[in-house]
Coordinates of C-alpha atoms in Angstrom, one line a residue:
X1 CA -0.1 0.0 -0.1
X2 CA 2.0 3.0 -1.0
X3 CA 1.5 6.6 0.5
X4 CA -2.0 8.0 -0.7
X5 CA -2.0 10.6 -3.5
X6 CA -3.3 13.2 -1.1
X7 CA -0.2 12.6 1.4
X8 CA 2.8 12.8 -1.2
X9 CA 3.5 16.3 -0.1
X10 CA 3.5 15.3 3.7
X11 CA 6.2 15.0 6.4
X12 CA 6.1 11.1 5.9
X13 CA 6.5 11.3 2.2
X14 CA 9.6 14.1 2.6
X15 CA 10.9 11.9 5.1
X16 CA 11.1 8.6 3.3
X17 CA 12.4 10.5 0.1
X18 CA 15.5 11.1 2.1
X19 CA 16.2 7.3 2.2
X20 CA 17.6 7.7 -1.4
X21 CA 20.7 8.9 0.1
X22 CA 21.0 6.0 2.8
X23 CA 24.2 4.3 2.7
X24 CA 23.3 1.2 5.0
X25 CA 21.5 -1.6 3.8
X26 CA 19.7 -4.4 5.3
X27 CA 17.7 -7.5 3.9
X28 CA 14.8 -7.2 6.3
X29 CA 12.1 -4.7 5.4
X30 CA 11.4 -4.1 8.9
X31 CA 14.6 -1.7 9.3
X32 CA 12.6 1.4 8.2
X33 CA 10.0 0.5 10.2
X34 CA 12.4 0.3 13.5
X35 CA 14.2 3.5 12.0
X36 CA 10.7 5.4 12.3
X37 CA 10.2 4.1 15.5
X38 CA 13.6 5.7 16.6
X39 CA 12.7 8.8 14.5
X40 CA 9.5 9.3 16.8
X41 CA 11.4 9.0 19.8
X42 CA 13.8 11.3 18.7
X43 CA 11.1 14.0 17.9
X44 CA 9.8 13.4 21.6
X45 CA 13.2 14.6 22.7
X46 CA 13.3 17.4 20.2
X47 CA 15.5 16.1 17.6
X48 CA 14.1 16.2 13.7
X49 CA 16.5 14.6 11.4
X50 CA 16.2 13.5 8.1
X51 CA 15.3 9.9 8.1
X52 CA 18.2 8.5 6.2
X53 CA 20.8 9.4 8.9
X54 CA 18.6 7.8 11.7
X55 CA 18.4 4.4 9.7
X56 CA 22.0 4.4 8.9
X57 CA 23.4 5.1 12.2
X58 CA 20.8 3.3 14.1
X59 CA 21.1 0.0 12.0
X60 CA 24.8 0.2 13.0
X61 CA 24.0 0.3 16.5
X62 CA 21.5 -2.6 16.3
X63 CA 22.7 -5.0 13.8
X64 CA 25.8 -6.6 12.9
X65 CA 27.7 -6.1 9.9
X66 CA 27.9 -8.8 7.1
X67 CA 26.0 -11.8 6.6
X68 CA 22.6 -11.4 8.1
X69 CA 23.4 -8.0 9.0
X70 CA 24.1 -4.8 7.0
X71 CA 26.5 -3.6 4.4
X72 CA 27.5 0.0 3.6
X73 CA 26.9 0.7 0.0
X74 CA 25.1 3.6 -2.0
X75 CA 21.7 3.0 -3.4
X76 CA 23.0 3.7 -6.8
X77 CA 19.7 3.0 -8.5
X78 CA 18.1 5.5 -6.6
X79 CA 21.1 8.1 -6.8
X80 CA 21.0 7.9 -10.3
X81 CA 17.4 8.7 -10.8
X82 CA 17.5 11.6 -8.4
X83 CA 20.1 13.3 -10.5
X84 CA 22.7 14.4 -7.8
X85 CA 24.3 17.6 -8.3
X86 CA 28.0 17.3 -9.1
X87 CA 28.9 18.8 -5.7
X88 CA 27.1 15.8 -3.8
X89 CA 28.9 13.1 -4.8
X90 CA 31.9 13.9 -3.2
X91 CA 30.0 14.6 0.0
X92 CA 28.3 11.4 -0.4
X93 CA 31.5 9.9 -0.4
X94 CA 32.7 11.3 2.9
X95 CA 29.4 10.4 4.2
X96 CA 30.1 6.9 3.5
X97 CA 33.8 7.1 5.0
X98 CA 31.8 8.2 8.4
X99 CA 29.6 5.2 8.4
X100 CA 32.9 3.3 7.7
X101 CA 34.6 4.8 10.6
X102 CA 31.6 4.2 12.8
X103 CA 31.4 0.8 11.8
X104 CA 34.7 -0.3 12.8
X105 CA 34.4 1.0 16.1
X106 CA 34.5 -1.4 18.8
X107 CA 31.5 0.5 20.6
X108 CA 29.5 0.0 17.8
X109 CA 30.6 -3.4 17.5
X110 CA 29.7 -4.3 21.0
X111 CA 26.4 -2.0 21.2
X112 CA 25.2 -4.2 18.1
X113 CA 25.7 -7.5 20.2
X114 CA 23.4 -6.2 23.1
X115 CA 20.4 -6.4 21.1
X116 CA 19.1 -2.9 22.5
X117 CA 15.3 -2.1 22.4
X118 CA 14.2 0.8 20.4
X119 CA 14.0 3.2 22.9
X120 CA 17.4 2.8 23.8
X121 CA 18.8 3.0 20.3
X122 CA 16.8 6.4 20.1
X123 CA 18.6 7.7 23.0
X124 CA 22.2 6.9 21.6
X125 CA 21.3 8.2 18.5
X126 CA 20.5 11.5 20.6
X127 CA 23.7 11.4 22.2
X128 CA 25.7 10.8 18.8
X129 CA 23.6 13.3 16.9
X130 CA 22.1 15.8 19.1
X131 CA 24.9 18.4 18.9
X132 CA 24.9 18.2 15.1
X133 CA 21.2 18.6 15.0
X134 CA 21.5 21.9 17.2
X135 CA 24.4 23.2 15.1
X136 CA 22.4 23.0 12.0
X137 CA 21.1 26.2 11.2
X138 CA 18.2 25.5 9.2
X139 CA 14.7 27.2 10.6
X140 CA 12.5 24.9 9.0
X141 CA 14.2 21.8 10.1
X142 CA 11.4 20.8 12.1
X143 CA 8.4 22.2 9.9
X144 CA 5.5 19.9 9.7
X145 CA 7.2 17.0 12.0
X146 CA 4.5 14.3 13.0
X147 CA 4.8 10.8 14.0
X148 CA 5.7 8.4 11.5
X149 CA 3.5 5.1 10.8
X150 CA 5.0 2.0 12.0
X151 CA 3.0 0.0 9.3
X152 CA 5.3 -2.2 7.2
X153 CA 2.2 -2.2 4.7
X154 CA 3.0 1.5 3.9
X155 CA 6.8 1.6 4.5
X156 CA 7.8 -1.7 3.0
X157 CA 7.1 -0.7 -0.6
X158 CA 8.0 2.9 -1.1
X159 CA 9.6 4.2 -4.1
X160 CA 12.0 6.3 -2.5
X161 CA 13.2 8.4 -5.7
X162 CA 9.8 8.6 -6.9
X163 CA 9.0 10.9 -3.9
X164 CA 12.3 12.4 -3.9
X165 CA 11.3 14.3 -7.0
X166 CA 8.0 15.8 -5.2
X167 CA 10.5 18.2 -3.0
X168 CA 12.8 20.8 -3.0
X169 CA 16.2 19.1 -2.0
X170 CA 18.0 22.4 -1.6
X171 CA 17.4 21.9 2.5
X172 CA 18.8 18.4 2.1
X173 CA 21.7 19.0 0.4
X174 CA 22.7 21.5 3.2
X175 CA 22.3 19.0 5.8
X176 CA 24.3 16.6 4.0
X177 CA 27.3 19.3 3.9
X178 CA 26.5 20.3 7.6
X179 CA 26.7 16.4 8.7
X180 CA 30.0 15.7 6.9
X181 CA 31.5 18.8 8.6
X182 CA 30.5 17.4 11.9
X183 CA 32.0 13.9 11.1
X184 CA 34.9 14.0 13.7
X185 CA 32.4 14.9 16.3
X186 CA 30.1 12.6 15.6
X187 CA 32.5 9.8 15.7
X188 CA 33.9 11.1 18.8
X189 CA 30.5 11.0 20.4
X190 CA 30.4 7.1 19.5
X191 CA 33.7 6.6 20.9
X192 CA 32.3 8.3 24.3
X193 CA 29.4 6.0 24.9
X194 CA 30.0 4.2 28.1
X195 CA 29.1 0.5 27.5
X196 CA 28.7 -0.4 31.0
X197 CA 25.9 2.3 31.4
X198 CA 24.1 1.0 28.3
X199 CA 24.4 -2.5 29.5
X200 CA 23.0 -1.8 33.3
X201 CA 20.1 0.0 31.4
X202 CA 19.5 -2.9 29.3
X203 CA 18.8 -5.1 32.2
X204 CA 15.7 -2.9 32.9
X205 CA 13.5 -4.7 30.1
X206 CA 9.9 -5.4 30.6
X207 CA 8.8 -9.0 29.8
X208 CA 5.0 -7.9 29.9
X209 CA 2.7 -7.4 27.1
X210 CA 3.1 -3.2 27.9
X211 CA 6.9 -3.8 28.1
X212 CA 7.4 -1.9 24.6
X213 CA 5.7 1.1 26.0
X214 CA 7.7 0.9 29.5
X215 CA 10.1 3.7 28.3
X216 CA 8.3 5.1 25.8
X217 CA 7.6 8.3 27.5
X218 CA 9.2 11.5 27.2
X219 CA 10.4 11.7 30.6
X220 CA 11.9 8.4 30.6
X221 CA 14.0 9.4 27.2
X222 CA 15.1 12.1 28.9
X223 CA 16.1 10.4 32.0
X224 CA 18.0 7.7 30.0
X225 CA 19.6 10.7 28.1
X226 CA 20.6 12.4 31.3
X227 CA 21.9 8.9 32.4
X228 CA 24.2 8.2 29.6
X229 CA 25.9 11.4 30.0
X230 CA 26.6 11.6 33.4
X231 CA 29.8 10.3 34.9
X232 CA 28.3 9.3 38.3
X233 CA 25.9 7.1 36.3
X234 CA 28.9 5.7 35.0
X235 CA 30.6 4.7 38.2
X236 CA 27.3 3.3 39.4
X237 CA 27.2 1.2 36.5
X238 CA 30.5 -0.2 36.5
X239 CA 29.8 -0.9 40.8
X240 CA 26.5 -2.3 39.7
X241 CA 27.8 -4.7 37.2
X242 CA 30.7 -6.1 39.5
X243 CA 28.4 -6.6 42.1
X244 CA 25.7 -7.8 40.3
X245 CA 27.2 -11.6 39.8
X246 CA 27.7 -11.7 43.7
X247 CA 23.8 -10.7 43.9
X248 CA 22.6 -13.4 41.6
X249 CA 24.7 -16.1 43.3
X250 CA 23.5 -15.1 46.8
X251 CA 20.0 -15.3 45.6
X252 CA 20.4 -18.7 44.4
X253 CA 22.0 -20.1 47.2
X254 CA 19.6 -18.7 49.6
X255 CA 16.0 -20.3 49.1
X256 CA 13.3 -20.9 51.4
X257 CA 13.6 -23.8 53.2
X258 CA 10.7 -25.9 54.9
X259 CA 11.2 -28.4 57.8
X260 CA 8.8 -31.2 58.9
X261 CA 7.1 -30.9 62.3
X262 CA 6.3 -34.3 63.9

């Protein structure tokens, strides 16, 4: 089910159109649905970024590279159809190099092995890209923003290049230039992620039917964001993870005992 004709100029159509610039590819069609969920969470934190960069870096934080995971390569057929201006080709090559550097980081590899829930991926994206967003001097960067649908029936069969032609791309080209200029800062933010804090926060999963919504509120996301940036939280995380095996062993060895009474 494609985007209806009456919504071809919508925020949804504009966001999926940016996916023509995506350089991270996966076999699963659910990747764009997850990227939309990350985008929605980022919007609740006041961060409004083009979907392609949310998708690309988010996938690298949540999936491994290679067989069964993701590959880094341009969507050549899509790019050919949108007729990139000549100055954009070297910019996209620099963007690809940024993604290669992020993918090569040990932090990224270890995060991908943690199987993070979507809310945590969104918070990590905010840590990595938040400054880049705030430094992006485009007054229209949040114009028309609205939650994206999490419906594979809508998102799964979209022709990105077809929708790209419906919009003036000059703002997107400016963002691509800004993104590349921020490459070193973005990579540094990845390297500064404290893995112990992420691991500890990841232990607090909800297994109930409503678990996926347990950390979905704006306050919860802000709290997670603050925790990931707090040196005190990092110290607590290190101590807690060191203590956890002893606590679990104590719980296993001290069960309730019953005695027969004659």
